[in-house]
CSV table of C-alpha atoms in Angstrom, one decimal:
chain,number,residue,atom,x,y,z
I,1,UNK,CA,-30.1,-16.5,8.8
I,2,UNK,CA,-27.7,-15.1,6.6
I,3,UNK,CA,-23.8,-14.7,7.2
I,4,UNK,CA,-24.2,-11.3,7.9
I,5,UNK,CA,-27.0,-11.7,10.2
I,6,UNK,CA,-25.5,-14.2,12.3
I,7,UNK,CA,-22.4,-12.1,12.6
I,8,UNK,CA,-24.2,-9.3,13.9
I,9,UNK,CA,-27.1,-10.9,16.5
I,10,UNK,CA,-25.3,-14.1,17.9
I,11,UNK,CA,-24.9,-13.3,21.7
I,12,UNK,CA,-21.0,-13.0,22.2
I,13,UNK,CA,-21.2,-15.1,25.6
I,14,UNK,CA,-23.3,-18.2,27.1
I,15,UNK,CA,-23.1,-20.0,29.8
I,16,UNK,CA,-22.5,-23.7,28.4
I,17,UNK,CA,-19.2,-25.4,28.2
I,18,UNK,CA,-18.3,-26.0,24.8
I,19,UNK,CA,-17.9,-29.1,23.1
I,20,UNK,CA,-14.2,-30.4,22.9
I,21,UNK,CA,-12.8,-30.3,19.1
I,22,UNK,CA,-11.5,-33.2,16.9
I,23,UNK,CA,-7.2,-32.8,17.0
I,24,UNK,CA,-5.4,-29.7,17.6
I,25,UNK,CA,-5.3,-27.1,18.4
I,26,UNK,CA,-7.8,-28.6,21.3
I,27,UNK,CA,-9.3,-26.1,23.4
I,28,UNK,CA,-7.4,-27.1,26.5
I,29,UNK,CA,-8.5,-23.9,28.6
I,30,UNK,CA,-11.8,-22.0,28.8
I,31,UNK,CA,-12.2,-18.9,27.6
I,32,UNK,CA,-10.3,-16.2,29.8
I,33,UNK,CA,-7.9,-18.1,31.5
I,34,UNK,CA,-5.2,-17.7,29.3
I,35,UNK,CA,-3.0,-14.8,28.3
I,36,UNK,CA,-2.3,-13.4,25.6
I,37,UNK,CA,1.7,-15.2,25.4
I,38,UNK,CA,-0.2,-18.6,26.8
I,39,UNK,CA,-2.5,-18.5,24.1
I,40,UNK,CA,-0.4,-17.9,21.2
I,41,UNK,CA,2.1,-21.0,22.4
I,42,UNK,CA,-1.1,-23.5,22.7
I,43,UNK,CA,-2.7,-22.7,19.0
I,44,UNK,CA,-0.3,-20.4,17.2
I,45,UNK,CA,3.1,-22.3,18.9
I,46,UNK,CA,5.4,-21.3,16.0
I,47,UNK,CA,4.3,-17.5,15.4
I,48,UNK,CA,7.1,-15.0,16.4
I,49,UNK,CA,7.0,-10.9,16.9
I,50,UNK,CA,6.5,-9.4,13.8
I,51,UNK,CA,9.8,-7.8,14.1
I,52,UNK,CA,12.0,-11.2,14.2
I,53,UNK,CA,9.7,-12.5,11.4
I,54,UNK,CA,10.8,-9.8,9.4
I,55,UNK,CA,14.3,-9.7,9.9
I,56,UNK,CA,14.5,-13.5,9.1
I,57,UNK,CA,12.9,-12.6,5.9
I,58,UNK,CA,14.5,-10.0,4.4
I,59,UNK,CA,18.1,-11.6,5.5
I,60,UNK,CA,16.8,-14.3,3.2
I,61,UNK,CA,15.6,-12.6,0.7
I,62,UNK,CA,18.9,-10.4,0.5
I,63,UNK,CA,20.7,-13.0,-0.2
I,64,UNK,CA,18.4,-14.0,-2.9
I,65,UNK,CA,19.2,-10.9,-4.6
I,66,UNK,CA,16.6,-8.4,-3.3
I,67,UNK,CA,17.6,-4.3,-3.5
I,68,UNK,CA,15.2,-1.3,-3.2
I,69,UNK,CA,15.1,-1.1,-7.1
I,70,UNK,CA,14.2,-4.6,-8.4
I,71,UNK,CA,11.1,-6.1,-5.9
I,72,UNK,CA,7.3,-5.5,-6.6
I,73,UNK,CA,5.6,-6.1,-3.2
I,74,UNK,CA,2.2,-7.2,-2.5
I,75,UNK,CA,-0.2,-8.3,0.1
I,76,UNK,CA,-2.9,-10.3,0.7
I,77,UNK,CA,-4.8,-9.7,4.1
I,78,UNK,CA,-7.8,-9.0,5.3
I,79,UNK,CA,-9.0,-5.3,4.6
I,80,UNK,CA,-9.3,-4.9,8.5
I,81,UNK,CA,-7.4,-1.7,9.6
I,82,UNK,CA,-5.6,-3.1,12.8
I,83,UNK,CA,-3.7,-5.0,9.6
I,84,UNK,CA,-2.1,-1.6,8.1
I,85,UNK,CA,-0.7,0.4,11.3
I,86,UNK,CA,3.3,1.3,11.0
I,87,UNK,CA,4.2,-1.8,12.8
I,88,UNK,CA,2.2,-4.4,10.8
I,89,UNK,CA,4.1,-7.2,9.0
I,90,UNK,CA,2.8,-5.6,5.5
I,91,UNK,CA,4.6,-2.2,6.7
I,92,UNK,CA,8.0,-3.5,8.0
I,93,UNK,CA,8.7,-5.4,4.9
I,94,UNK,CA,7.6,-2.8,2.5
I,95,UNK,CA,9.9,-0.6,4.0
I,96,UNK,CA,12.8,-3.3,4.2
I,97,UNK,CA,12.2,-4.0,0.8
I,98,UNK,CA,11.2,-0.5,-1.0
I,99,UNK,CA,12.2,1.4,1.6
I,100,UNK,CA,8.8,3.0,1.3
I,101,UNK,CA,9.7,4.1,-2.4
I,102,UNK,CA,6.9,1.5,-3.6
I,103,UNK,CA,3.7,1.1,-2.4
I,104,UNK,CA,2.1,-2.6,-1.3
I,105,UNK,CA,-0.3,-3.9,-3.9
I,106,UNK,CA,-3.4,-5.0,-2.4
I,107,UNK,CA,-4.7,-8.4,-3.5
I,108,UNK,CA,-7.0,-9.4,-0.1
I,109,UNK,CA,-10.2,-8.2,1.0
I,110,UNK,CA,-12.7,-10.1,3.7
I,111,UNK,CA,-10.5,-12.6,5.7
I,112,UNK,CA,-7.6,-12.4,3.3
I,113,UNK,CA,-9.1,-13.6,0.3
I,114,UNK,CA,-7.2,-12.5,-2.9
I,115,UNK,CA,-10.4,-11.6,-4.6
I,116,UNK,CA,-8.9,-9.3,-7.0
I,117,UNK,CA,-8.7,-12.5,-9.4
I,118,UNK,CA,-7.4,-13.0,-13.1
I,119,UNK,CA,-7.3,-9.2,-13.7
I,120,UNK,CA,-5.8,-8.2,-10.4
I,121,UNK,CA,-3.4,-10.3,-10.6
I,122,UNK,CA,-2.7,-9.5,-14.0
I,123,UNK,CA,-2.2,-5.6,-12.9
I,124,UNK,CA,0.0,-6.8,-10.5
I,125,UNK,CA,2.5,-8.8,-12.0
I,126,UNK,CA,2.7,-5.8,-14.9
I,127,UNK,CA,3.9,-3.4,-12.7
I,128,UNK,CA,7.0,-5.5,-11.5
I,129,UNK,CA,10.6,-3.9,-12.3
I,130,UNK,CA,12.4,-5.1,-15.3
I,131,UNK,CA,14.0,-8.2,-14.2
I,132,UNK,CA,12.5,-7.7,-11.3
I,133,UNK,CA,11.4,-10.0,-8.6
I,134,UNK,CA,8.3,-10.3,-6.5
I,135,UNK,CA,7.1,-10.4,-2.8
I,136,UNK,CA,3.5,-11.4,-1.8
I,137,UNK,CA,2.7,-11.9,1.7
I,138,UNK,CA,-1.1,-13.6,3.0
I,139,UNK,CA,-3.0,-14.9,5.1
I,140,UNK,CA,-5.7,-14.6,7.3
I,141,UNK,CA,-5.3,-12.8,10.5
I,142,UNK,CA,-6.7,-13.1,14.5
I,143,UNK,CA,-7.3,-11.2,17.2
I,144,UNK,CA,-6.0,-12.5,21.0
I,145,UNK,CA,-6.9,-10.5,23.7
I,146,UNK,CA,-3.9,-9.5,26.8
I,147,UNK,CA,-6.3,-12.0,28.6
I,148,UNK,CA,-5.6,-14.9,25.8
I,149,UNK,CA,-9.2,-15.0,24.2
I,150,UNK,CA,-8.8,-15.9,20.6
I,151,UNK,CA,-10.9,-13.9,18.4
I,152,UNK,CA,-10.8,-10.6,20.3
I,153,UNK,CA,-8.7,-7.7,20.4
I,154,UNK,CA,-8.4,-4.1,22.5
I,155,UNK,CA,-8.9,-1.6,19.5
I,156,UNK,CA,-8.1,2.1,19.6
I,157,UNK,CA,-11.2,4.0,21.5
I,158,UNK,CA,-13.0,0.8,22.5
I,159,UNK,CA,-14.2,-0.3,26.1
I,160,UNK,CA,-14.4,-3.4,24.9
I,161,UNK,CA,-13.4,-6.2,23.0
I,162,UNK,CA,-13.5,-6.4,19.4
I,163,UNK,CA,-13.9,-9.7,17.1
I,164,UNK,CA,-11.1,-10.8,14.8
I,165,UNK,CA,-11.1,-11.3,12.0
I,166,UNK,CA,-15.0,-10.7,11.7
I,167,UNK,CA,-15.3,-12.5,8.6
I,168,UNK,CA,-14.4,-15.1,9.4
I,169,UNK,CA,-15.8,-15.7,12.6
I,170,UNK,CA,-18.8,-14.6,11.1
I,171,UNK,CA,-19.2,-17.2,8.6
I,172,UNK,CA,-18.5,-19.5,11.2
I,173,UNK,CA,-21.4,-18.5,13.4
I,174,UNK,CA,-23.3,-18.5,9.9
I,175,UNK,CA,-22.4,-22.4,9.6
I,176,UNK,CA,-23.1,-23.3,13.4
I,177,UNK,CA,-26.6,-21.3,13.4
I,178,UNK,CA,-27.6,-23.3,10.0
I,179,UNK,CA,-26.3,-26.9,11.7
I,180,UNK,CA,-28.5,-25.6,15.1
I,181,UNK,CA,-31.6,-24.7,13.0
I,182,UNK,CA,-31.6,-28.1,10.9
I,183,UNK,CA,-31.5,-25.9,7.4
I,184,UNK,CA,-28.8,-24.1,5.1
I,185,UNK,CA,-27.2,-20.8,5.2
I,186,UNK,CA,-29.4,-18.6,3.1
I,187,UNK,CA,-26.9,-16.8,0.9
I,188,UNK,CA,-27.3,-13.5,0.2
I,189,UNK,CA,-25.3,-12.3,-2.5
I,190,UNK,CA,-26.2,-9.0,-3.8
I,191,UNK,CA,-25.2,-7.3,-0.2
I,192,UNK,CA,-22.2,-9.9,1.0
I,193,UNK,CA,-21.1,-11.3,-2.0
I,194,UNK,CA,-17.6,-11.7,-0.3
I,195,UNK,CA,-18.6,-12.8,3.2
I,196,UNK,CA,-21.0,-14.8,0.9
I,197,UNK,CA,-18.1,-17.0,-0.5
I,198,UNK,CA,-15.9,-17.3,2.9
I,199,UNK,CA,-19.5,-19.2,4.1
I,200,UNK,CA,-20.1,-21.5,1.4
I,201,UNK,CA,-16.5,-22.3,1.0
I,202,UNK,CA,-15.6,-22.4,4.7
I,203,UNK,CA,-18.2,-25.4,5.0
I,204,UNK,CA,-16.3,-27.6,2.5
I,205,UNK,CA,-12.9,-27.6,4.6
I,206,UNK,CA,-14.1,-27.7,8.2
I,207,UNK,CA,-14.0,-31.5,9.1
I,208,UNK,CA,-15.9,-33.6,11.2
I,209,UNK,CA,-15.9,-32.9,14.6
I,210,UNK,CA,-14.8,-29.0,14.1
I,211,UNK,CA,-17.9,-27.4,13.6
I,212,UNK,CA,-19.5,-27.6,17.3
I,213,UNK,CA,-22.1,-29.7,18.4
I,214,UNK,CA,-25.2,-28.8,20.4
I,215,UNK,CA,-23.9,-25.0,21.3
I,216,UNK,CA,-25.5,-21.5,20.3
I,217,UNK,CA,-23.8,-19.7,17.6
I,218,UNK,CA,-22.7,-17.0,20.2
I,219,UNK,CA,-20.4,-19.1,22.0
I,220,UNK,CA,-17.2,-19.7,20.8
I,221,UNK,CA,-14.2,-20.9,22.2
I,222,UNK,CA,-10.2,-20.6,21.9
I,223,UNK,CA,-9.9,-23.7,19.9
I,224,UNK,CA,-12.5,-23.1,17.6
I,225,UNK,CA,-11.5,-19.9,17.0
I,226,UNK,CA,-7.8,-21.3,16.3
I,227,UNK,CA,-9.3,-23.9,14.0
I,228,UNK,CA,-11.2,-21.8,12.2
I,229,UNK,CA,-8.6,-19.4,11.5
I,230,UNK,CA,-6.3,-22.5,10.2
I,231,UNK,CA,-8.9,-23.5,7.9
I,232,UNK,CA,-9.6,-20.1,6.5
I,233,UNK,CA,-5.5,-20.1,5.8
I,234,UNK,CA,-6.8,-23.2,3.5
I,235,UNK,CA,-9.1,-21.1,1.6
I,236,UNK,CA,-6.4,-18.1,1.2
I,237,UNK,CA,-3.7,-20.7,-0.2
I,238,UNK,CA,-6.0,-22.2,-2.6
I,239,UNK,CA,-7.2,-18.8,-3.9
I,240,UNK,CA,-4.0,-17.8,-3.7
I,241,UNK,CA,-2.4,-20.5,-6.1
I,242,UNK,CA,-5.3,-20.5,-8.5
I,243,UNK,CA,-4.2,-16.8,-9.2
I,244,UNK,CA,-0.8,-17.5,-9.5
I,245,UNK,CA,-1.1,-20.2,-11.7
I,246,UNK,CA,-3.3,-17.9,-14.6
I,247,UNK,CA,-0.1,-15.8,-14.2
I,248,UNK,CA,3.3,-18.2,-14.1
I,249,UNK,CA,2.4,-21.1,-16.2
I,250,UNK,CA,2.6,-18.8,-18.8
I,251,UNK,CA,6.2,-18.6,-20.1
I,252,UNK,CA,6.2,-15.0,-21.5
I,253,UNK,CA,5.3,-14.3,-17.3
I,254,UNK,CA,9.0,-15.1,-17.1
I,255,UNK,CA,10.6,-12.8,-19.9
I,256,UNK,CA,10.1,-9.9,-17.1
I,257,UNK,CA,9.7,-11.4,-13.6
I,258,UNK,CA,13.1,-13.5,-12.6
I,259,UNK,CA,11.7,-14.8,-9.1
I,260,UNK,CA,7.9,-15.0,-7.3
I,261,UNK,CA,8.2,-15.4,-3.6
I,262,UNK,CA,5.7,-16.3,-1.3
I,263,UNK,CA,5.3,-15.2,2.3
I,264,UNK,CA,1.6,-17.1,3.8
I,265,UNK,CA,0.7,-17.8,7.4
I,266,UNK,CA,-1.4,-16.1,10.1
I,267,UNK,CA,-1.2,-12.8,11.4
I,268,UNK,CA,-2.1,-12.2,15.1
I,269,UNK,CA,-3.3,-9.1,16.3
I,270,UNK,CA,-2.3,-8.2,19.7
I,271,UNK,CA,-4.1,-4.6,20.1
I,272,UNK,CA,-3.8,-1.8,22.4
I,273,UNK,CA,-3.6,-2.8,26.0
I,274,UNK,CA,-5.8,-1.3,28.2
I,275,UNK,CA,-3.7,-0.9,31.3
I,276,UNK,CA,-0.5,1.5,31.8
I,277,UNK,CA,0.8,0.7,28.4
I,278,UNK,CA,-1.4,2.8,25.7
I,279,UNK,CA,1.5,2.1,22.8
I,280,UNK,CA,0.1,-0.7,19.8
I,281,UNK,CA,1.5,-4.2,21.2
I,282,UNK,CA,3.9,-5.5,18.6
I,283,UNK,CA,1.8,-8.3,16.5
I,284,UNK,CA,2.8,-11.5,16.2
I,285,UNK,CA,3.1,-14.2,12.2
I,286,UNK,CA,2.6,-17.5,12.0
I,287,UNK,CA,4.7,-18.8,9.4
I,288,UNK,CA,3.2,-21.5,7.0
I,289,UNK,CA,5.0,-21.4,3.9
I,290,UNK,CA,7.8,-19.4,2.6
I,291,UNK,CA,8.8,-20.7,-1.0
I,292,UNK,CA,10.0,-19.2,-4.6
I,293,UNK,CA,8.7,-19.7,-7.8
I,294,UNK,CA,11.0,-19.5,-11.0
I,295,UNK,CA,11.5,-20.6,-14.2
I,296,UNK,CA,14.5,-22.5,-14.9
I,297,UNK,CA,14.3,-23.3,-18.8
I,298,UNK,CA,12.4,-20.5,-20.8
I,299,UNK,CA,12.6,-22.5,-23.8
I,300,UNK,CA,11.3,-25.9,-22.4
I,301,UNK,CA,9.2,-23.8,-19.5
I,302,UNK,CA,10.3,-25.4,-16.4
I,303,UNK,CA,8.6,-23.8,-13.3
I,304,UNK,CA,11.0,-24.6,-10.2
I,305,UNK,CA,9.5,-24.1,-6.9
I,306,UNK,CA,12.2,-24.2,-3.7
I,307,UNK,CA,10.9,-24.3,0.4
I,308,UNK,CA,12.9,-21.7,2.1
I,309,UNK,CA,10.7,-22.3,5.3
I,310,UNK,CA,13.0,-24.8,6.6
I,311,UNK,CA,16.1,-23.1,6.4
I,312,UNK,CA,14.6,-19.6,7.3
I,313,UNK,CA,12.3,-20.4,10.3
I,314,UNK,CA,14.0,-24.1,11.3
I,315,UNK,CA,10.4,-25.1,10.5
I,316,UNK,CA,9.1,-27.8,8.2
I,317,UNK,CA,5.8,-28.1,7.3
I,318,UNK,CA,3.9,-26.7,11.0
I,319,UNK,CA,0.4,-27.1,9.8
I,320,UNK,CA,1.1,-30.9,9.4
I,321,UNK,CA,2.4,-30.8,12.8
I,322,UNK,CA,-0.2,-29.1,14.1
I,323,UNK,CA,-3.0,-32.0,12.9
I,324,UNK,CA,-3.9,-30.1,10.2
């Protein structure tokens, strides 16, 4: 069964009990019985309203020197369109940044993958101000439903839930299916070249115990869904950093660019709520790392990285403190 196949025809439901996972986040409560605020403090505990993430940013980045005429902003999220409505994290910074006189350069597509690689990058970095100074934001993203289900969201026109993010809940199902059946994902590259590359890589940082045991591909619960999204974070950041580094480690990079700021974590889509209140629920970010790259000595090439998670978010290092 390919990834795409498994995405579409698992059931969504069964009536097993799934099998606890290895660390956190642990799926402490079946699915349904949380809500959307209980679920987001037991596997997301450090994610914020998008708003307060925001303003915690751009006070920082102020300070750092930020103005309307000198930042280059870009993005790296999944292509999902629940991630590009007026009130998405991408949205409220470009317009505290640009003030929606630049546009957000897209780097992500499936899951929040920068797949745009050496040459997208490269077009990036050449359209940055003189002396200028860049943003990028990433990360994968998740749904939780007003009833707490992690993985599914209340979309515009829907009657019922929707998966989030597909991708990478699919490749997951992909991976438990293949475990099930005793064989390996058969790869199908010519149709899903991205979804394709989530599966295969996927497999290599799931650890022991995090890939369920002994369950149908269909049923999946809060933690795994949690865990899953964590460990497709993994796979953004590496990307992430393997582009970055065909770009910085060159010194004539810094003859034009003066600062490269990061901005990765998880995005969590809240939806539309069905009841009384039809209005998009504000989304909520999971900071994971907030840092800037410069260079300090042109001539000697000294690439200086600083954390300005700490001092930003009072956080240090969450995923660590999180087991992962």
């Amino acid at each position: 069964m390919t990834a795409r196949e498994a995405r579409i025809t698992a059931p969504a439901t069964a009536a097993l009990a799934a099998a606890p996972l290895l660390g956190r986040p642990a799926a402490a409560a079946a699915i349904g019985d949380t809500s959307f605020e209980a679920s987001v403090r037991e596997y997301f505990p450090g994610a914020m309203p998008n708003s307060q993430v925001a303003s915690r940013v751009l006070t920082t980045l102020k300070k750092r020197g930020h103005s309307l005429d000198n930042t280059l902003f870009g993005t790296s999220i999944c292509s999902d369109e629940i991630n590009s409505v007026p009130g998405s994290m991408g949205a409220i910074l470009q317009r505290g940044l640009t003030n929606n006189r630049g546009g957000i350069f897209n780097l992500g597509g499936l899951g929040g993958l920068p797949f745009v690689g050496k040459s997208g990058f490269g077009a990036f970095f050449s359209h940055c101000p003189v002396d200028g100074k860049v943003v990028i934001m990433f990360g994968p993203h998740v749904g939780i439903s007003q009833s707490g289900i992690v993985g599914k969201v209340e979309r515009v026109g829907m009657t019922k839930l929707s998966t989030a993010c597909g991708a990478g809940i699919g490749a997951y199902k992909a991976l438990l299916q293949a475990k099930m059946d005793g064989n390996g994902v058969q790869a199908d590259w010519s149709k899903d070249r991205q979804e394709e590359w989530i599966v295969n890589e996927l497999q290599d940082k799931l650890k022991d115990g995090e890939l369920g045991r002994g369950l149908g591909s269909g049923f999946l619960n809060n933690g795994q869904m949690a865990t899953v999204t964590y460990r497709t974070y993994d796979l953004v950041w590496d990307l992430m950093k393997s582009g970055l580094d065909t770009s910085v480690t060159d010194p004539a990079f810094w003859e034009k660019v003066t600062e490269v700021t990061l901005l990765g974590g998880v995005v969590i889509n809240q939806g539309h709520y069905k009841g009384s209140r039809k209005a998009m629920m504000e989304d909520y970010f999971q900071p994971f790392a907030f840092q800037s790259w410069r260079a300090q000595d042109l001539d000697d090439y000294v690439l200086v990285k600083e954390d300005l998670l700490r001092n930003t978010f009072q956080m240090k290092n969450p995923k660590k403190q999180l087991g992962f």
